[in-house]
Short mmCIF file of C-alpha atoms and ligand atoms in Angstrom, two decimals:
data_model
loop_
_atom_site.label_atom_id
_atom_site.label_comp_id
_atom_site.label_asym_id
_atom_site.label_seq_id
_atom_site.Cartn_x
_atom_site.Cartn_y
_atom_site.Cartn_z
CA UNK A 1 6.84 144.55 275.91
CA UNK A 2 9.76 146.73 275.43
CA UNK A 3 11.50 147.38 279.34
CA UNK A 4 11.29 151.46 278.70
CA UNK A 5 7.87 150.73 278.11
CA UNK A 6 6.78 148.97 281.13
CA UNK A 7 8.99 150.95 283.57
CA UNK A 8 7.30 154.07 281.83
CA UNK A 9 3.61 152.24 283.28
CA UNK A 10 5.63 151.70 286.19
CA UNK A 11 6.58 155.60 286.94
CA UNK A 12 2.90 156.54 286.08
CA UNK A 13 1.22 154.28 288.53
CA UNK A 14 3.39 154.56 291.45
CA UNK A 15 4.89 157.74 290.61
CA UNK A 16 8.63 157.14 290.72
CA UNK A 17 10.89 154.54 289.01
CA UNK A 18 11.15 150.92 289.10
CA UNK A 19 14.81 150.04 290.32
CA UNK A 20 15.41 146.84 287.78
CA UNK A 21 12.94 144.50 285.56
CA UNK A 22 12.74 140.62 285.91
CA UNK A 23 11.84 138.80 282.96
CA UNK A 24 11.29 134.74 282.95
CA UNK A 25 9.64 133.09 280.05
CA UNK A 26 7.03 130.54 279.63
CA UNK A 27 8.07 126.74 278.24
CA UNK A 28 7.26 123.71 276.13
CA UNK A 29 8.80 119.93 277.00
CA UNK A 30 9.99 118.47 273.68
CA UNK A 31 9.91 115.27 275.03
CA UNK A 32 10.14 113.07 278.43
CA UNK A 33 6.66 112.96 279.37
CA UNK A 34 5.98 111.73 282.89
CA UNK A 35 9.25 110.99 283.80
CA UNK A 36 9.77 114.28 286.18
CA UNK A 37 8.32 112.50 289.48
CA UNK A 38 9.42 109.32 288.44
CA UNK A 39 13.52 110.96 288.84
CA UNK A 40 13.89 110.47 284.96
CA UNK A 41 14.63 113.04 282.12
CA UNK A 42 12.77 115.55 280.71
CA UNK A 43 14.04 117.95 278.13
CA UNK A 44 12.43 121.53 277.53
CA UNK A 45 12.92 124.20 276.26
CA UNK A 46 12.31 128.31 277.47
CA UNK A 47 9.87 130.46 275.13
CA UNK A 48 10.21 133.95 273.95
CA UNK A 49 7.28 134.51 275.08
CA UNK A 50 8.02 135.75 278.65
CA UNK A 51 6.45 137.41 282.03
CA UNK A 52 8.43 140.51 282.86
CA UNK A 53 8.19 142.55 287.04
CA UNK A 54 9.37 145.71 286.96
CA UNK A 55 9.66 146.65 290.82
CA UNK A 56 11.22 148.87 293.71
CA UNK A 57 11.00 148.48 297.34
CA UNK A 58 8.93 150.45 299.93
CA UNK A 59 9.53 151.03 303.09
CA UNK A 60 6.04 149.60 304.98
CA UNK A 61 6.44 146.27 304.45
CA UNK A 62 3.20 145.90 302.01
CA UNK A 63 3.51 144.62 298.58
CA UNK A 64 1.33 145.97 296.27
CA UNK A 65 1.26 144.63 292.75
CA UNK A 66 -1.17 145.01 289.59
CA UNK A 67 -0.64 143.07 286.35
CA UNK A 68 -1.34 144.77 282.74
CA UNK A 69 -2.83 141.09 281.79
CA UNK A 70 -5.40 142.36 284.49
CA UNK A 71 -6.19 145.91 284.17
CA UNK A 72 -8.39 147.63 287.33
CA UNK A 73 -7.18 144.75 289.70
CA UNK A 74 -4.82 144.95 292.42
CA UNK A 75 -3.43 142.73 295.60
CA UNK A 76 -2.06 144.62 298.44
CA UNK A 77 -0.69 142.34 301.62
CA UNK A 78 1.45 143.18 304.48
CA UNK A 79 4.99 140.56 304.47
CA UNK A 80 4.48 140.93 308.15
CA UNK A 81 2.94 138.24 309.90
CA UNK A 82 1.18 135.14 308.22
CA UNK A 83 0.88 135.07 304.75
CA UNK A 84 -2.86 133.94 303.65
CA UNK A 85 -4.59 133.70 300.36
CA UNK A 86 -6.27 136.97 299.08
CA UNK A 87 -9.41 137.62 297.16
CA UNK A 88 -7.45 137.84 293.84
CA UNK A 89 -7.04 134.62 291.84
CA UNK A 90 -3.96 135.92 290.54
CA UNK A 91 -2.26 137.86 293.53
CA UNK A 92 -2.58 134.55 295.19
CA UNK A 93 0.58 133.63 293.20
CA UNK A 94 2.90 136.18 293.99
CA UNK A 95 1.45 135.74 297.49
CA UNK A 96 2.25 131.98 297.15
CA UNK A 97 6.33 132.77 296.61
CA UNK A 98 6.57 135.37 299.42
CA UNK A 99 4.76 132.81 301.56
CA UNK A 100 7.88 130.47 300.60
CA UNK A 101 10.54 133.11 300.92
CA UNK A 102 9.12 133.51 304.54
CA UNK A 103 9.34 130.19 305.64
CA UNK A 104 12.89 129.09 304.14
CA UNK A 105 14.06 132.68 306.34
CA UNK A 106 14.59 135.17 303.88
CA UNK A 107 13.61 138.76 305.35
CA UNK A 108 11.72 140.52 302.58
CA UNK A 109 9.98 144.03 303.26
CA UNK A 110 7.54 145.70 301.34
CA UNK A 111 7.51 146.19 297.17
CA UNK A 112 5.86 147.44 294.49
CA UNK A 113 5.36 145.27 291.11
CA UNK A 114 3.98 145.77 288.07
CA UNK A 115 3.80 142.61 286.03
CA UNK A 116 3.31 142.46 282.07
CA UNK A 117 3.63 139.12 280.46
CA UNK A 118 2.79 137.77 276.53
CA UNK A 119 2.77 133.87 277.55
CA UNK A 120 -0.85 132.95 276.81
CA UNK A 121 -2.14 131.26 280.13
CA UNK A 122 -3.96 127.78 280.77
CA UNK A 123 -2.43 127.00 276.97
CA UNK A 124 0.11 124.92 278.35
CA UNK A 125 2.90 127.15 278.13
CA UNK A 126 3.22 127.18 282.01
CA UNK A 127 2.65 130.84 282.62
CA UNK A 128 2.55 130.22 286.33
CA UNK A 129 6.11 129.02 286.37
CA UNK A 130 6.86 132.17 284.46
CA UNK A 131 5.09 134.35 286.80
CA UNK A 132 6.78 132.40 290.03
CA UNK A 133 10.11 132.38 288.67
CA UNK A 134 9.87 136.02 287.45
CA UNK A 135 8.73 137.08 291.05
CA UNK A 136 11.17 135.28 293.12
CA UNK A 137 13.60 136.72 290.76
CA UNK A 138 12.48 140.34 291.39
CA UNK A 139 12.24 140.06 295.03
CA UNK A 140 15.70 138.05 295.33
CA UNK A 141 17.06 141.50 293.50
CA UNK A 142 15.05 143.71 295.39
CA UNK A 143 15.93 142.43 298.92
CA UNK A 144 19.62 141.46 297.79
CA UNK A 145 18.88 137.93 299.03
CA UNK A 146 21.38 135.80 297.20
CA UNK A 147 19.58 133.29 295.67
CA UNK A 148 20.53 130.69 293.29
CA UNK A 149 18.70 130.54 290.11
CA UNK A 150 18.47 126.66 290.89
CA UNK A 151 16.64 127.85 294.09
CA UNK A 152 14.73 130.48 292.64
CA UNK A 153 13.35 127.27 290.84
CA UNK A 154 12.86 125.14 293.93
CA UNK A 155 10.83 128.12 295.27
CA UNK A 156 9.00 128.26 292.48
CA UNK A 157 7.35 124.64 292.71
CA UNK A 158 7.08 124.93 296.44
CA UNK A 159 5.03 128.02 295.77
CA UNK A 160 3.02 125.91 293.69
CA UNK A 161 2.78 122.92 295.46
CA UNK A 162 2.22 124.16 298.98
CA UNK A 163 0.20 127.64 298.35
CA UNK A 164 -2.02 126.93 295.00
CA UNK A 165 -1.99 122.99 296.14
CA UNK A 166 -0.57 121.97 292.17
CA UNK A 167 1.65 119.33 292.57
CA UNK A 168 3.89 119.97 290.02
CA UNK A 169 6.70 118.40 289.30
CA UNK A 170 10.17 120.79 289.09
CA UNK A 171 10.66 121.26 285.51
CA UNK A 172 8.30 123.88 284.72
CA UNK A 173 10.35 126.43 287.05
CA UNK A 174 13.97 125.10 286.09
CA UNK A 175 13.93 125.69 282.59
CA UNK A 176 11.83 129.25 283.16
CA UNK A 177 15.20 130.10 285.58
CA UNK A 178 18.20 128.28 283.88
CA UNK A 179 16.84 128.58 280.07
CA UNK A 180 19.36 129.39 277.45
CA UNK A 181 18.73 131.43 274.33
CA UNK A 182 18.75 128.91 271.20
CA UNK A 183 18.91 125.75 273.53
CA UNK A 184 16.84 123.00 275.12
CA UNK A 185 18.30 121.82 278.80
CA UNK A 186 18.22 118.40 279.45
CA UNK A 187 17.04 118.17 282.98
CA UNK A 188 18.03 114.90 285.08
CA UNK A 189 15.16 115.06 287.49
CA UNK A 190 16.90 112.51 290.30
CA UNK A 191 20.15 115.34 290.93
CA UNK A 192 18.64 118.19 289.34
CA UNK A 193 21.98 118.28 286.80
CA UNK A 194 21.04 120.42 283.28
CA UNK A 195 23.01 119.91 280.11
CA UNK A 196 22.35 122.55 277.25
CA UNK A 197 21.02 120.94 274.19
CA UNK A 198 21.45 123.21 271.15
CA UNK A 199 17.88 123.87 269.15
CA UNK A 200 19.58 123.31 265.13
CA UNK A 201 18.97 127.20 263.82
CA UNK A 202 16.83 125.83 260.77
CA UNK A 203 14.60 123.84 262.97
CA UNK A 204 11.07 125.58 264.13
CA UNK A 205 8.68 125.15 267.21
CA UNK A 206 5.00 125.52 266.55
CA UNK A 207 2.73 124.75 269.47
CA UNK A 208 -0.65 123.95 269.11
CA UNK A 209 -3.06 124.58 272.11
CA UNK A 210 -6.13 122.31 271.35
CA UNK A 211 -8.38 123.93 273.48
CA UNK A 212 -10.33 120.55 274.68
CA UNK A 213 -11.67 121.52 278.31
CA UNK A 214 -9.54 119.30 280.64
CA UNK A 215 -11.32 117.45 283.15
CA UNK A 216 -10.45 114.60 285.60
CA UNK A 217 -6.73 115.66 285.22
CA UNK A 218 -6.01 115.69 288.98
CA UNK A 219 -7.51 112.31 289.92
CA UNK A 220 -6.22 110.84 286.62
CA UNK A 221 -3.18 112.16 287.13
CA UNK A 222 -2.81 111.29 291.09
CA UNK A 223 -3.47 107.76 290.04
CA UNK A 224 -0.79 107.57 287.24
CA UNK A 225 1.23 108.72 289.74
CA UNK A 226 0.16 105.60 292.28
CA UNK A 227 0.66 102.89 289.28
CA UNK A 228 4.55 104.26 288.62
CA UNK A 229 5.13 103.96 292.65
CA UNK A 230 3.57 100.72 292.91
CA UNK A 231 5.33 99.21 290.05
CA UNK A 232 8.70 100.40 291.40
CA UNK A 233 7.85 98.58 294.80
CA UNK A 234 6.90 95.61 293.11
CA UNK A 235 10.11 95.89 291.24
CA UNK A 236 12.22 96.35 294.38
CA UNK A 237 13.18 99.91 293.46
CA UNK A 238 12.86 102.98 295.22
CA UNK A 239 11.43 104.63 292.44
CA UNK A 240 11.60 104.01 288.60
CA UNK A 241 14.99 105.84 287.86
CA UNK A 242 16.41 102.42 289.33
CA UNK A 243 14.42 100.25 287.37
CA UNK A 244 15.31 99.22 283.81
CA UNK A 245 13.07 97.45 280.43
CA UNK A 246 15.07 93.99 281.41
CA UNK A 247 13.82 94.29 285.35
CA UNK A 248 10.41 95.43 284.17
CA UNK A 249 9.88 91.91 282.13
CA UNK A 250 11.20 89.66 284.47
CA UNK A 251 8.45 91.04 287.22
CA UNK A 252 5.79 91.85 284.39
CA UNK A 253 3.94 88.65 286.22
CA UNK A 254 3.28 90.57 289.37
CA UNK A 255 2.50 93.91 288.07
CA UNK A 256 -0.79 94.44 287.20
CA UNK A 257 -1.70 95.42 283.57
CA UNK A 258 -1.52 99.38 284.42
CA UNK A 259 1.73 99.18 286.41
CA UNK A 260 3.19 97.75 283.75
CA UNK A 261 1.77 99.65 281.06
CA UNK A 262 2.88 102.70 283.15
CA UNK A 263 6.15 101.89 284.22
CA UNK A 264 6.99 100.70 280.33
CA UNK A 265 6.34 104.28 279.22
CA UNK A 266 8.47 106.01 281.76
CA UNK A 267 11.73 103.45 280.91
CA UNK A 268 11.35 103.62 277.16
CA UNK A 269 10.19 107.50 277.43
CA UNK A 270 13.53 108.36 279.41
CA UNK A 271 15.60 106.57 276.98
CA UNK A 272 13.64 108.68 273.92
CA UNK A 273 15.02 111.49 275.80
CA UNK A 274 18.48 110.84 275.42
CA UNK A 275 17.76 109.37 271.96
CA UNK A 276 16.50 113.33 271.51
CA UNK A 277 19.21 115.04 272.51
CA UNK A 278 21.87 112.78 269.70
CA UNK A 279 18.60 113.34 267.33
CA UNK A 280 19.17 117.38 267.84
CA UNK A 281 23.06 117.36 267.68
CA UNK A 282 22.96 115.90 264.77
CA UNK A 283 19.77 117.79 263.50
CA UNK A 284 18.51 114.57 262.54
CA UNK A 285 14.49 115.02 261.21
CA UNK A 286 13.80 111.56 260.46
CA UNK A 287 15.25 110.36 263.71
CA UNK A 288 13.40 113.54 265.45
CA UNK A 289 10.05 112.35 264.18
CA UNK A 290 10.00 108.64 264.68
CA UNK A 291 11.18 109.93 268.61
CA UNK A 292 8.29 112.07 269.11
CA UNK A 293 5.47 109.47 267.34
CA UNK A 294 7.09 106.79 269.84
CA UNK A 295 6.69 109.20 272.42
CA UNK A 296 2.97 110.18 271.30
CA UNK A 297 2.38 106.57 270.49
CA UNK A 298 3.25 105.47 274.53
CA UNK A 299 1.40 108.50 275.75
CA UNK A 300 -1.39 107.55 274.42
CA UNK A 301 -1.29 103.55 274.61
CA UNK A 302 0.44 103.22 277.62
CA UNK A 303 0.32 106.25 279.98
CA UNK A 304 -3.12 106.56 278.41
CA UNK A 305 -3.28 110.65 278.81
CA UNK A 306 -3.93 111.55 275.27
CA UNK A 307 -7.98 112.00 274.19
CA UNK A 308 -9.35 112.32 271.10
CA UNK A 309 -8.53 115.97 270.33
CA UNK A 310 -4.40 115.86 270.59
CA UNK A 311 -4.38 112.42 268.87
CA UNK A 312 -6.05 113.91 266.39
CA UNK A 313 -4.14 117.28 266.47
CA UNK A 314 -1.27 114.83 265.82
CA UNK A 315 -2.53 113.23 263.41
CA UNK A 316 -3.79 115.79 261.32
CA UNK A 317 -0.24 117.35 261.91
CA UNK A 318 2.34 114.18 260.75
CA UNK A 319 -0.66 113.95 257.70
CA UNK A 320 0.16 117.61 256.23
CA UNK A 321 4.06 117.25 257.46
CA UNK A 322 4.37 113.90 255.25
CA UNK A 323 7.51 112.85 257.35
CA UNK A 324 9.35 116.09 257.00
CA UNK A 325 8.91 117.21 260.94
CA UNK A 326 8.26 115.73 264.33
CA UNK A 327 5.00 116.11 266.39
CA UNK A 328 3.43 114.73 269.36
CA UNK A 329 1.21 115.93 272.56
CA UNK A 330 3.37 117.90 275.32
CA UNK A 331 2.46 118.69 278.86
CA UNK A 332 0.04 117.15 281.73
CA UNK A 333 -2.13 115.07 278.88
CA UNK A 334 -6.18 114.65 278.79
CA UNK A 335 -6.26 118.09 276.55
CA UNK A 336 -3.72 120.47 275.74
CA UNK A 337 -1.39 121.14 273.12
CA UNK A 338 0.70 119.31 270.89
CA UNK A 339 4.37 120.38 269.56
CA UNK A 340 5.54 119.78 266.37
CA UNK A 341 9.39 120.09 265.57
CA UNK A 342 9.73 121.48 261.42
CA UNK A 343 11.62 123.40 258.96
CA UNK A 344 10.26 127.09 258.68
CA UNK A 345 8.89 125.95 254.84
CA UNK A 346 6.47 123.47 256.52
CA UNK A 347 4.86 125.91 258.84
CA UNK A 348 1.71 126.96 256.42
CA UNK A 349 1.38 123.43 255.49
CA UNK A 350 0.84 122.67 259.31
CA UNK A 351 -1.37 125.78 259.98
CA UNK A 352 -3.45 125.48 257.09
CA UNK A 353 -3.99 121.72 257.86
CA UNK A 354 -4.86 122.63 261.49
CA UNK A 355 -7.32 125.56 260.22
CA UNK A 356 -9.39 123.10 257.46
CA UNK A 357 -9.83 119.70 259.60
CA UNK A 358 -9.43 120.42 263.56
CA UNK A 359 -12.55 122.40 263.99
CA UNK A 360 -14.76 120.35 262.14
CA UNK A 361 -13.90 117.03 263.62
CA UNK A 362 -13.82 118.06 267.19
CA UNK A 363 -15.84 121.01 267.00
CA UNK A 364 -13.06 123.20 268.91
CA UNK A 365 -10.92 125.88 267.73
CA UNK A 366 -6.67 125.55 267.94
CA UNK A 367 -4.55 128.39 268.51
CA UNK A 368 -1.06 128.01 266.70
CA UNK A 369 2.24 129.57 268.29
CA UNK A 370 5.09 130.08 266.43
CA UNK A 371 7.82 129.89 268.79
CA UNK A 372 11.86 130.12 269.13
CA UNK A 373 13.71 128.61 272.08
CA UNK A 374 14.47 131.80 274.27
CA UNK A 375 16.35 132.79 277.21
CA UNK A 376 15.22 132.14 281.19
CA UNK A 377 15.27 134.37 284.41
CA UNK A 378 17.37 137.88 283.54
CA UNK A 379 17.08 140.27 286.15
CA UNK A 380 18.19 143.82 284.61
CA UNK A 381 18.76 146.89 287.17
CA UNK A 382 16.91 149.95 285.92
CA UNK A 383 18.77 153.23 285.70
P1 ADP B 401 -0.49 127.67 282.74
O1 ADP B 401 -0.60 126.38 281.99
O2 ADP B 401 -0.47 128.84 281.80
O3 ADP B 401 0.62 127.66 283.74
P2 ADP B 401 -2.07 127.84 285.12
O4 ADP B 401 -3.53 127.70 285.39
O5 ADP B 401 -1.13 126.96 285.83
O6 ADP B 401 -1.87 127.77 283.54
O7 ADP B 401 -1.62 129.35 285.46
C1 ADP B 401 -2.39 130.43 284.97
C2 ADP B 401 -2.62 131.41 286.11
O8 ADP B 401 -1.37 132.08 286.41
C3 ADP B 401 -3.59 132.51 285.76
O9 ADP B 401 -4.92 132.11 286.05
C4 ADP B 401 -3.12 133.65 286.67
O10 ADP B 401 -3.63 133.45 287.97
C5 ADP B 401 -1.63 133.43 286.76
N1 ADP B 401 -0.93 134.28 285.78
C6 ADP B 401 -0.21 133.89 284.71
N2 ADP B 401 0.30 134.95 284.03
C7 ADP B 401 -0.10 136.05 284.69
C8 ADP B 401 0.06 137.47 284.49
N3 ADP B 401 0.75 137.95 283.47
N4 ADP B 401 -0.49 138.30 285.40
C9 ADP B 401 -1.19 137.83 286.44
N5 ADP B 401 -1.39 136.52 286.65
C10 ADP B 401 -0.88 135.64 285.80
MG1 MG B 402 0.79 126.29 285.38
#
């Protein structure tokens, strides 16, 4: 939404004008799957398709905030005192990063938001990390707090983690905060260090959400998370960042099968990554493509997190792309989308082949974005 447009919202429901507008965009991971808690790389990139506050203080220390993507609902709670979860699903988030500003120390008082946002939600395009990042970013403006986009980040996945109990890992947030117009950022998840990757200017994303109802994914995903630890003990490691393919053989003996399956994805998925990052430099398809099937491929042999809907999303995908573009599942896994990397010219081929054969075989329907690598956090004062 045009900023004129949701200040103007703003001035009719509170009945003055919002002091600035904080805008943080939704994101897909082009590859490095599973590597975030395991301190490897991961390599995103920020949507335009974005979650946008416009806000002003108040001086009795509630916050009261509605969202357009939820018209007749509101959330009003007092920064004083404990901060608790409210009766709105939603609310609960921005609750969940003053809850967080609280108990690092910041002193917040009392704000009104009105939130707007265009990043589809539960499609994988991590509209919570927008909305977090997008708050924090507000209130950091609002209350003149000084905080570091790389913080506004870390508060961002706390909020998550310790308020709506998701144990995310950090990328989500980073690359909604430190995103950069045309660019992936290569995120080393051990020091937190970003590199800008250029996205080549001919070179399209197209996400495709395939809808399967996810189920299981927090067990499943817990015990992923068990097999990489335990491998990296059995290893001798502290965690698989230290390990290597070489180390991995030697000890294959002692591992059992899914430790080793596990830990063989992360340690060839890490090294995709920075085979992904020379692949985009040099805007290298056939490189690009062979990256993300090996990627898929692993995912779905070895981290076993793929099901029968994004395999075949993929493979329905690489069948009308014929080589000429890159494709593969993103995200948490067991459902979800799939991103495919292509010139603009291959788009229709892709939708069209999505449109005739996905809905038949798996009886579900796919909703295809069109994206472009946008910008992250900007926080704009409001004259
Ligand atoms: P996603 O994969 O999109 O991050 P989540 O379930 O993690 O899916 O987050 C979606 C939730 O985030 C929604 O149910 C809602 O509570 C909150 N949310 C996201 N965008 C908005 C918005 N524009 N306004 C209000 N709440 C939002
Ligand atoms: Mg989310």
């Amino acid at each position: 939404m045009e900023t004129t447009q949701l200040t103007s919202q703003f001035f009719d429901l509170f009945g003055h004008k919002a002091s600035g507008v904080s805008t943080a965009p939704g994101r897909v991971n082009l590859i490095g799957e599973f590597t975030d808690y395991n301190l490897g790389y991961v390599l995103p990139c920020a949507l335009n398709f974005s979650t946008q506050v416009a806000f002003n203080t108040r001086a009795d220390n509630q916050i009261e905030v509605y969202s357009l993507n939820y018209p007749g609902e509101k959330d009003t709670f007092s920064v004083d005192g404990e901060i608790v979860q409210g009766e709105s699903q939603w609310g609960n988030y921005i609750r969940a990063v003053v809850y967080v500003l609280k108990k690092r120390g910041y002193q917040l008082g009392g704000a009104e938001l009105l939130i707007t946002s265009d990043v589809p939600q539960g499609a994988g395009l991590s509209s919570s990390a927008a909305l977090e990042v997008s708050i924090a970013g507000a209130l950091n403006k609002a209350f003149n707090l000084g905080i570091s986009t790389k913080d506004i980040a870390l508060i961002g996945q706390q909020a998550e983690n310790e308020f709506m109990h998701c144990q995310c890992g950090i990328m989500d947030q980073l690359i909604s905060a430190q995103g950069e117009q045309g660019h992936a950022l290569k995120i080393d998840c051990d020091d937190l260090a970003t590199e800008s990757v250029a996205i080549p200017d001919d070179l399209s994303l197209v996400i495709v959400n395939s809808n399967y109802p996810r189920k299981l994914v927090e067990s499943e995903y817990n015990q992923r998370r068990l097999d990489c630890e335990g491998a990296a003990e059995k290893m001798l490691v502290p965690t698989l960042r230290n390990a290597n393919l070489a180390l991995l053989e030697q000890t294959k003996n002692q591992l059992t099968d899914n430790e080793y399956k596990r830990a063989f994805h992360v340690l060839s998925e890490n090294q995709r990554v920075l085979d992904t990052v020379d692949a985009l430099s040099n805007n290298d398809m056939p490189a690009l493509r062979d990256l993300l099937a090996a990627s898929h491929n692993s995912l779905r042999d070895n981290f076993e997190v793929t099901v029968p809907a994004t395999d075949g999303l993929v493979e329905i995908i690489s069948k009308a792309l014929d080589g000429k573009g890159a494709v593969r599942m993103t995200g948490g896994g067991f459902g979800g989308a799939v991103i495919c990397l292509c010139r603009a010219s291959e788009i229709d081929a892709v939708k069209a082949a999505v449109d005739a054969e996905y809905q038949p075989k798996f009886g579900l329907t796919a909703d295809i974005f069109v994206c472009q690598a946008g910008a992250g956090l900007l926080v704009e004062e409001v004259s």
